[in-house]
Amino acid sequence: MFADEALDTVSVQSLWRKSHEAAQESKGCQTQMFHSAESEVQVISTTISSTQTELQEQATEQLIQQNRDEPEPPGLKDFLQQVEDMVIRELVKNVRSHAFDGFQASWEDHSQRVLLIHSLQHPSAKEKGLHVTSVSWSCTGSVIACAYGRIDNGDWSNEKSCVCTWNLDRRGLHPSQADLVIDVPTAVTALCCHPCQPSLIAGGLYSGEVVIWDTSRTQDSVVAQTGLSADSHRDPVYQVSWVPLQKKGEFGVLSACSGGRVLLWTVVFEQGSFVQKAAYAVLQQQVPHSSSSFKARSNSTVGITSMALSPWDSDTFLVGSEGGLLLRCSFSSQKLAATAFEGQNATLRAPAVFSFRPRSGPVHSIHCSPFHRNLFVSGSTDGLVHLHSLLQASPLLSLRVSDSYIFQVQWSPTRPLVFAAATGKGEVQMFDLSHRSLRAAATIEQGAADQAATCLAFNCQKPHLLAVGKTDGTVNIWQLSADLMEQSPREISQLEKIANQVAE
């Protein structure tokens, strides 16, 4: 029995010893792996990161301190003191010099060429051989309106015509397809877009009627029409213009015909009618005495071929005649016309108050300067363009433009000394009065010489554009160069000197 108990005791002790050793080995293995792997790596990583940050801050502080302590480049102060007196002398000399007076630097690269960008035509008008008689830009500067008719008809004509418009800002612009075509029963001789409403166009017809079209209407575009009566025109209307009325924002229409009458109309849009506000008649026997060389016949009318409104004086307008007369007229004239027209109900007044030296042929065009109240230009069949002052009978300057007719002259809306003239040889001559030479500053070739340039129009909203109409039925849109549209600093003073000249 005792032997069995001793054996059991030895077995229990042996098992406990083995279990204890196994426990010691397991514990020692876990602790050793923890210290050698995880704890050691964390300490090294933290130490390196900390050391790098301290080194970067120290280097930055050292660099800043070094820049503060570094002295200025040697010799700079001495050099500035040496050249100071010389620089001051040169600056004073430049201030007193006039070598660059009038010079204006241009920092942009501008093209010096005049480019053709559009050639517009209406196929039906071209087939009929119709001429472009008038062009006018809308008040937005985007739409060009074109009138068709004939400039060589001496007899009455019932040939149908039209008015066409093109929107140059339209993406799908078709040069040979107008955006709008307005059919007219007779030739259109004059055209003028409204100064504020882009859809309204006033026109004069060969029949003597005055019409207003509204291009925004899809059906009938005629807003008002004068019709044929004793108080309206009975001869071709060669000029129509929008005239500001006394009420702000309202405009009337002024029309002039070859029968010698100038009529002022107000438009009643609600009723679609014209109401005559004033009537004038230019008679040869009532022409002022300054044109004594002109032989007047009793009761004979002056055939008006051109007219211009003064942008400076709302009471003044100018008329040119078939016989070469050039007259200054007044809206406020109370002088009655020497004769009455048959069936005329309205009271006619004689508007002429001053006569300029007569021309040798019909005066086709007159235009007042937008930069000087007394200056205007005129062109006629003698091929000359005359520069006039309202205060003198004789012209201040005469320029030989062409051996053919001058159909239209117009001042530039941006250059006080520049104007353009459309000639019977198909050219447009651009003149710059700042040049010493009286030759054209630029010549715009219009193709065949037998196709006259009948009309032109500067674009006041987009001054780089010029529209020119021809007898072949085309309207060309030209892009002007910078020197033809950018005003120089001394240009106004030069224009003033020209205006103050005494005519020879």
XYZ file of C-alpha atoms in Angstrom:
504
model
C 0.000 0.000 0.000
C 2.785 2.399 0.938
C 4.581 1.548 -2.264
C 1.543 2.525 -4.358
C 1.157 5.860 -2.559
C 4.829 6.720 -3.114
C 4.482 5.973 -6.791
C 1.491 8.285 -7.142
C 3.323 11.112 -5.376
C 6.270 10.840 -7.743
C 3.962 10.902 -10.752
C 2.157 14.027 -9.573
C 5.433 15.876 -8.930
C 6.740 14.877 -12.326
C 3.622 16.179 -14.094
C 3.691 19.489 -12.166
C 7.360 20.036 -13.018
C 6.754 19.518 -16.759
C 3.747 21.800 -16.721
C 5.697 24.520 -14.869
C 8.600 24.360 -17.368
C 6.195 24.531 -20.291
C 4.544 27.591 -18.770
C 7.939 29.300 -18.296
C 8.939 28.624 -21.886
C 5.614 30.034 -23.244
C 5.809 33.197 -21.137
C 9.403 33.907 -22.057
C 8.691 33.533 -25.771
C 5.768 36.039 -25.771
C 7.657 38.735 -23.854
C 10.757 38.495 -26.047
C 8.760 38.848 -29.266
C 6.911 41.902 -27.886
C 10.095 43.782 -26.904
C 12.143 42.987 -29.965
C 9.479 43.722 -32.552
C 6.909 46.340 -31.532
C 8.434 48.465 -28.817
C 11.813 48.863 -30.534
C 10.391 49.935 -33.895
C 8.122 52.606 -32.349
C 11.021 54.203 -30.471
C 13.239 54.406 -33.602
C 10.457 55.927 -35.764
C 9.598 58.577 -33.184
C 13.219 59.530 -32.652
C 13.920 60.038 -36.383
C 10.786 62.166 -36.955
C 11.587 64.360 -34.019
C 15.174 64.910 -35.112
C 14.206 65.878 -38.712
C 11.790 68.610 -37.529
C 14.336 70.216 -35.279
C 16.977 70.282 -38.039
C 14.586 71.990 -40.575
C 13.611 74.776 -38.160
C 17.213 75.448 -37.308
C 18.229 75.679 -40.995
C 15.419 78.147 -41.759
C 16.333 80.411 -38.848
C 19.982 80.370 -39.872
C 19.104 81.336 -43.491
C 16.901 84.258 -42.391
C 19.547 85.552 -40.048
C 22.142 85.303 -42.806
C 20.003 87.434 -45.207
C 19.548 90.100 -42.516
C 23.233 90.383 -41.860
C 24.258 90.416 -45.580
C 25.235 93.969 -46.726
C 23.905 95.751 -49.907
C 25.710 94.991 -53.198
C 28.885 96.984 -53.206
C 28.870 100.111 -55.380
C 25.071 100.485 -55.975
C 24.668 103.544 -53.772
C 27.741 105.179 -55.273
C 26.490 104.513 -58.824
C 23.073 106.115 -58.174
C 24.703 109.202 -56.708
C 26.970 109.530 -59.746
C 24.153 109.378 -62.385
C 21.535 111.381 -60.454
C 22.382 114.786 -61.948
C 22.575 113.445 -65.507
C 19.186 111.668 -65.263
C 17.506 114.814 -63.896
C 18.924 116.927 -66.765
C 17.554 114.477 -69.374
C 14.110 114.360 -67.751
C 13.887 118.168 -67.734
C 14.954 118.231 -71.396
C 12.211 115.744 -72.338
C 9.553 117.788 -70.562
C 10.472 120.898 -72.532
C 10.769 119.114 -75.899
C 7.896 119.099 -78.454
C 9.399 116.447 -80.716
C 6.633 113.937 -79.973
C 3.654 116.265 -79.808
C 0.656 114.612 -81.437
C 2.240 111.171 -81.337
C -0.020 108.440 -79.998
C 1.450 105.046 -79.267
C -0.506 102.068 -80.524
C 0.239 98.928 -78.584
C -1.968 96.714 -80.727
C -1.078 95.232 -84.083
C -3.631 96.831 -86.421
C -4.060 95.916 -90.048
C -3.445 98.788 -92.456
C -5.502 97.170 -95.208
C -9.111 97.771 -96.207
C -10.744 94.354 -96.525
C -13.887 93.221 -98.307
C -15.777 91.018 -95.816
C -19.228 90.681 -97.467
C -20.658 91.060 -100.970
C -24.462 91.060 -100.684
C -26.943 90.806 -103.539
C -30.576 89.962 -104.208
C -30.730 87.600 -107.244
C -34.124 88.865 -108.448
C -32.964 92.490 -108.451
C -29.761 91.518 -110.249
C -31.732 89.674 -112.948
C -33.857 92.774 -113.553
C -30.764 94.952 -113.775
C -31.828 97.133 -110.834
C -29.356 99.518 -109.215
C -28.668 100.023 -105.522
C -30.043 103.515 -104.945
C -29.581 103.871 -101.175
C -28.130 102.051 -98.155
C -28.719 102.689 -94.453
C -27.529 101.032 -91.219
C -29.940 100.224 -88.402
C -29.486 102.010 -85.081
C -27.880 98.849 -83.642
C -25.290 98.719 -86.410
C -26.080 95.061 -87.134
C -28.532 95.340 -90.047
C -27.884 96.925 -93.444
C -30.954 98.033 -95.423
C -30.695 98.355 -99.198
C -33.045 100.072 -101.678
C -33.294 99.089 -105.358
C -34.326 101.218 -108.297
C -32.696 103.016 -111.205
C -30.523 106.101 -111.361
C -30.754 106.503 -115.144
C -34.525 106.811 -115.562
C -35.458 110.192 -116.942
C -39.058 109.247 -117.649
C -41.821 107.918 -115.460
C -41.380 104.262 -114.610
C -43.757 101.688 -113.144
C -41.100 99.005 -112.779
C -41.418 97.069 -109.530
C -38.619 97.178 -107.013
C -37.796 96.086 -103.458
C -36.056 96.819 -100.162
C -33.760 94.136 -98.693
C -32.138 93.739 -95.271
C -29.233 91.578 -94.044
C -28.267 91.015 -90.412
C -24.477 90.761 -90.419
C -24.411 89.342 -86.871
C -26.561 86.405 -87.888
C -24.681 83.103 -87.808
C -26.392 81.766 -90.919
C -25.799 84.837 -93.095
C -26.339 84.164 -96.820
C -24.838 86.890 -99.046
C -27.140 85.968 -101.949
C -30.258 85.562 -99.823
C -31.615 88.561 -97.911
C -33.096 88.060 -94.443
C -36.091 90.163 -95.498
C -37.369 91.250 -98.916
C -40.071 93.952 -99.122
C -41.692 94.193 -102.538
C -42.432 97.756 -103.696
C -44.643 98.673 -106.707
C -42.190 101.314 -107.960
C -38.510 102.234 -107.676
C -37.193 103.185 -104.228
C -35.119 106.371 -104.463
C -34.272 107.065 -100.795
C -33.916 105.120 -97.557
C -33.290 106.001 -93.889
C -33.386 103.744 -90.799
C -34.961 105.056 -87.591
C -32.371 106.479 -85.134
C -33.817 104.601 -82.126
C -36.125 101.799 -83.295
C -34.206 99.184 -85.326
C -37.263 97.749 -87.090
C -38.497 101.028 -88.653
C -37.318 102.241 -92.085
C -38.473 105.365 -93.927
C -38.362 105.376 -97.716
C -39.022 107.663 -100.639
C -40.428 106.376 -103.918
C -40.084 107.422 -107.526
C -43.863 107.948 -107.566
C -43.607 110.726 -104.945
C -44.879 108.697 -102.008
C -43.248 108.435 -98.587
C -43.478 105.062 -96.819
C -42.570 103.641 -93.419
C -41.877 99.903 -93.147
C -41.716 97.800 -89.982
C -39.372 94.863 -90.556
C -40.663 93.058 -87.448
C -44.036 92.433 -89.096
C -44.401 89.058 -90.724
C -47.307 89.942 -93.023
C -47.737 93.515 -94.265
C -44.666 95.553 -93.359
C -46.137 98.938 -94.439
C -46.876 101.020 -91.336
C -47.823 104.300 -93.024
C -47.923 105.726 -96.545
C -48.627 109.253 -97.763
C -50.435 108.310 -100.948
C -50.839 110.674 -103.912
C -52.652 113.916 -103.208
C -52.393 117.647 -103.838
C -50.591 118.154 -100.500
C -48.054 115.373 -100.977
C -45.155 115.032 -103.371
C -45.911 114.633 -107.044
C -42.332 114.043 -108.152
C -39.611 111.531 -107.221
C -38.549 111.773 -103.566
C -34.748 111.947 -103.491
C -34.212 112.364 -99.757
C -35.903 111.226 -96.527
C -34.651 111.857 -92.990
C -35.903 111.268 -89.471
C -36.248 114.579 -87.590
C -36.554 114.904 -83.777
C -39.762 116.674 -82.769
C -40.416 118.913 -79.773
C -41.577 116.028 -77.577
C -38.601 114.015 -76.380
C -38.249 110.646 -78.086
C -40.616 111.434 -80.962
C -39.468 111.716 -84.572
C -41.041 113.019 -87.743
C -40.050 112.399 -91.351
C -38.634 115.116 -93.611
C -38.869 114.470 -97.353
C -37.665 116.408 -100.400
C -38.541 115.897 -104.058
C -37.427 117.059 -107.478
C -40.565 119.218 -107.642
C -39.031 121.713 -105.227
C -41.081 120.880 -102.139
C -39.815 119.901 -98.677
C -42.470 118.375 -96.420
C -42.358 117.587 -92.703
C -44.577 114.716 -91.572
C -45.641 113.309 -88.230
C -46.595 109.646 -88.090
C -49.753 108.389 -86.385
C -48.831 104.740 -85.889
C -52.209 103.811 -84.391
C -53.990 104.911 -87.569
C -51.177 104.020 -89.950
C -51.109 107.479 -91.535
C -48.989 110.586 -92.101
C -50.031 114.044 -90.952
C -48.377 117.013 -92.618
C -46.812 119.294 -90.015
C -45.088 121.863 -92.282
C -44.596 122.492 -96.000
C -41.863 124.416 -97.823
C -41.286 125.314 -101.475
C -37.996 126.424 -103.009
C -38.649 128.813 -105.902
C -36.017 130.321 -108.157
C -37.351 133.864 -107.792
C -36.974 133.645 -103.980
C -33.409 132.386 -103.937
C -31.234 134.814 -101.887
C -29.259 137.460 -103.793
C -25.843 135.986 -103.042
C -26.306 133.793 -106.119
C -26.916 136.677 -108.473
C -25.260 134.803 -111.336
C -28.200 132.405 -111.356
C -30.975 133.562 -113.670
C -34.358 133.046 -112.071
C -37.573 132.508 -113.904
C -40.878 133.525 -112.353
C -42.737 130.801 -110.440
C -40.155 128.194 -111.452
C -39.365 125.605 -108.782
C -35.896 124.422 -107.844
C -35.577 120.666 -108.399
C -34.144 119.310 -105.151
C -31.711 116.406 -105.544
C -30.114 116.305 -102.083
C -30.737 117.447 -98.527
C -28.882 117.398 -95.190
C -29.830 118.205 -91.600
C -27.486 120.055 -89.267
C -26.704 117.962 -86.167
C -25.844 121.177 -84.319
C -28.795 123.426 -85.097
C -32.293 121.945 -85.233
C -33.511 124.914 -87.277
C -31.006 124.519 -90.145
C -31.059 122.236 -93.168
C -29.297 122.335 -96.548
C -30.594 121.528 -100.026
C -28.857 120.938 -103.360
C -30.575 121.259 -106.727
C -30.510 119.917 -110.275
C -29.268 123.302 -111.533
C -26.265 123.399 -109.147
C -27.796 125.586 -106.434
C -26.675 124.977 -102.850
C -28.914 126.643 -100.236
C -29.048 127.024 -96.473
C -32.637 126.847 -95.244
C -34.527 127.478 -92.011
C -37.468 125.536 -90.583
C -38.639 128.646 -88.745
C -38.873 130.805 -91.883
C -42.224 132.642 -92.013
C -41.777 133.931 -95.549
C -44.599 132.683 -97.752
C -43.869 130.984 -101.050
C -44.455 133.257 -104.022
C -46.863 130.843 -105.666
C -49.209 128.048 -104.688
C -49.354 124.650 -106.297
C -52.553 123.599 -107.976
C -54.959 122.115 -105.438
C -52.518 122.771 -102.569
C -54.340 123.232 -99.243
C -51.363 123.620 -96.897
C -49.582 126.958 -96.576
C -46.182 126.821 -98.275
C -43.256 128.790 -96.888
C -39.991 129.792 -98.551
C -37.163 128.303 -96.423
C -34.013 129.529 -98.249
C -32.038 132.107 -96.244
C -28.553 131.908 -97.781
C -27.074 130.777 -101.083
C -23.590 129.368 -101.663
C -21.662 129.672 -104.891
C -23.527 127.606 -107.547
C -22.039 124.436 -108.963
C -21.735 123.526 -112.620
C -23.976 120.447 -112.338
C -26.574 118.743 -110.130
C -25.600 118.499 -106.454
C -26.058 114.816 -105.680
C -25.018 114.792 -102.028
C -24.525 116.995 -98.963
C -23.345 115.988 -95.503
C -22.751 118.103 -92.373
C -19.720 117.490 -90.189
C -20.475 115.687 -86.899
C -17.457 117.426 -85.323
C -17.895 121.104 -86.321
C -21.105 123.084 -86.466
C -20.155 125.181 -89.515
C -18.563 122.646 -91.866
C -20.153 120.471 -94.552
C -19.120 118.742 -97.777
C -20.942 118.510 -101.113
C -20.452 116.437 -104.249
C -21.847 116.859 -107.750
C -21.549 115.737 -111.347
C -18.428 117.853 -111.951
C -16.291 115.292 -110.095
C -15.339 117.755 -107.350
C -15.934 117.605 -103.609
C -16.222 121.017 -101.961
C -15.592 121.719 -98.299
C -17.870 124.569 -97.157
C -18.431 126.777 -94.156
C -21.994 127.843 -93.373
C -20.664 131.366 -92.896
C -19.106 131.847 -96.373
C -20.508 131.674 -99.878
C -17.365 130.250 -101.509
C -15.951 126.835 -100.564
C -12.942 126.629 -98.269
C -11.428 123.796 -100.291
C -12.116 121.987 -103.554
C -10.801 118.487 -104.268
C -10.692 116.741 -107.620
C -12.009 113.266 -106.759
C -12.932 111.778 -110.119
C -13.397 112.482 -113.799
C -16.897 111.083 -113.408
C -19.899 111.884 -111.205
C -19.807 112.104 -107.416
C -22.923 110.283 -106.202
C -22.449 110.571 -102.438
C -20.117 112.116 -99.868
C -20.106 111.414 -96.145
C -17.976 112.356 -93.150
C -16.450 109.646 -90.992
C -18.295 109.264 -87.662
C -14.994 108.835 -85.781
C -12.318 110.768 -87.726
C -13.029 114.545 -87.845
C -10.746 115.062 -90.863
C -11.812 112.049 -92.950
C -14.637 111.776 -95.463
C -15.495 109.349 -98.279
C -16.839 109.900 -101.791
C -18.583 107.352 -104.061
C -17.796 107.914 -107.739
C -19.274 107.044 -111.109
C -16.175 104.938 -111.896
C -17.013 102.449 -109.195
C -14.423 103.642 -106.682
C -14.722 105.030 -103.159
C -12.105 107.663 -102.405
C -11.145 108.270 -98.764
C -9.662 111.703 -98.001
C -7.745 112.702 -94.887
C -7.426 116.479 -94.477
C -4.552 116.055 -91.999
C -2.316 115.056 -94.918
C -0.482 117.831 -96.735
C -1.225 116.226 -100.050
C -4.730 116.599 -101.445
C -4.600 113.094 -102.873
C -6.844 110.343 -101.572
C -5.567 108.607 -98.438
C -7.140 105.342 -99.624
C -8.981 104.074 -102.688
C -11.466 101.248 -102.390
C -11.726 99.435 -105.692
C -15.218 98.277 -106.484
C -14.547 96.058 -109.484
C -15.559 96.999 -113.041
C -15.178 100.684 -113.876
C -18.487 100.739 -115.733
C -20.351 99.899 -112.500
C -20.814 103.139 -110.570
C -20.668 103.337 -106.778
C -24.051 104.985 -106.232
C -24.206 105.240 -102.440
C -22.271 104.610 -99.244
C -22.859 104.629 -95.494
C -20.505 104.569 -92.500
C -21.632 102.452 -89.552
C -21.857 104.762 -86.521
C -22.136 101.862 -84.053
C -19.383 99.794 -85.642
C -17.066 102.392 -87.223
C -14.811 99.803 -88.854
C -17.614 98.955 -91.321
C -18.465 100.815 -94.537
C -21.320 99.820 -96.871
C -21.128 100.674 -100.596
C -23.892 100.121 -103.168
C -23.334 99.736 -106.919
C -25.249 99.806 -110.163
C -24.705 96.048 -110.622
C -27.029 95.431 -107.660
C -24.391 94.457 -105.087
C -23.768 95.921 -101.651
C -20.187 95.483 -100.476
C -19.277 95.649 -96.788
C -15.708 96.832 -96.205
C -13.618 96.637 -93.060
C -11.630 99.847 -92.646
C -8.058 100.015 -91.391
C -7.166 101.544 -88.031
C -5.694 104.751 -89.496
C -9.036 105.520 -91.175
C -11.122 105.271 -88.007
C -8.929 106.128 -84.980
C -8.824 109.817 -84.080
C -5.479 111.469 -83.349
C -5.070 113.884 -80.389
C -4.706 117.103 -82.430
C -7.367 116.346 -85.035
C -10.097 118.577 -83.581
C -7.756 121.569 -83.401
C -6.723 120.991 -87.034
C -10.388 120.930 -88.064
C -10.934 124.191 -86.201
C -8.103 125.843 -88.133
C -9.627 124.734 -91.420
C -13.032 126.110 -90.395
C -11.503 129.480 -89.532
C -9.967 129.941 -92.975
C -11.247 132.672 -95.242
C -12.461 131.420 -98.613
C -10.681 132.818 -101.658
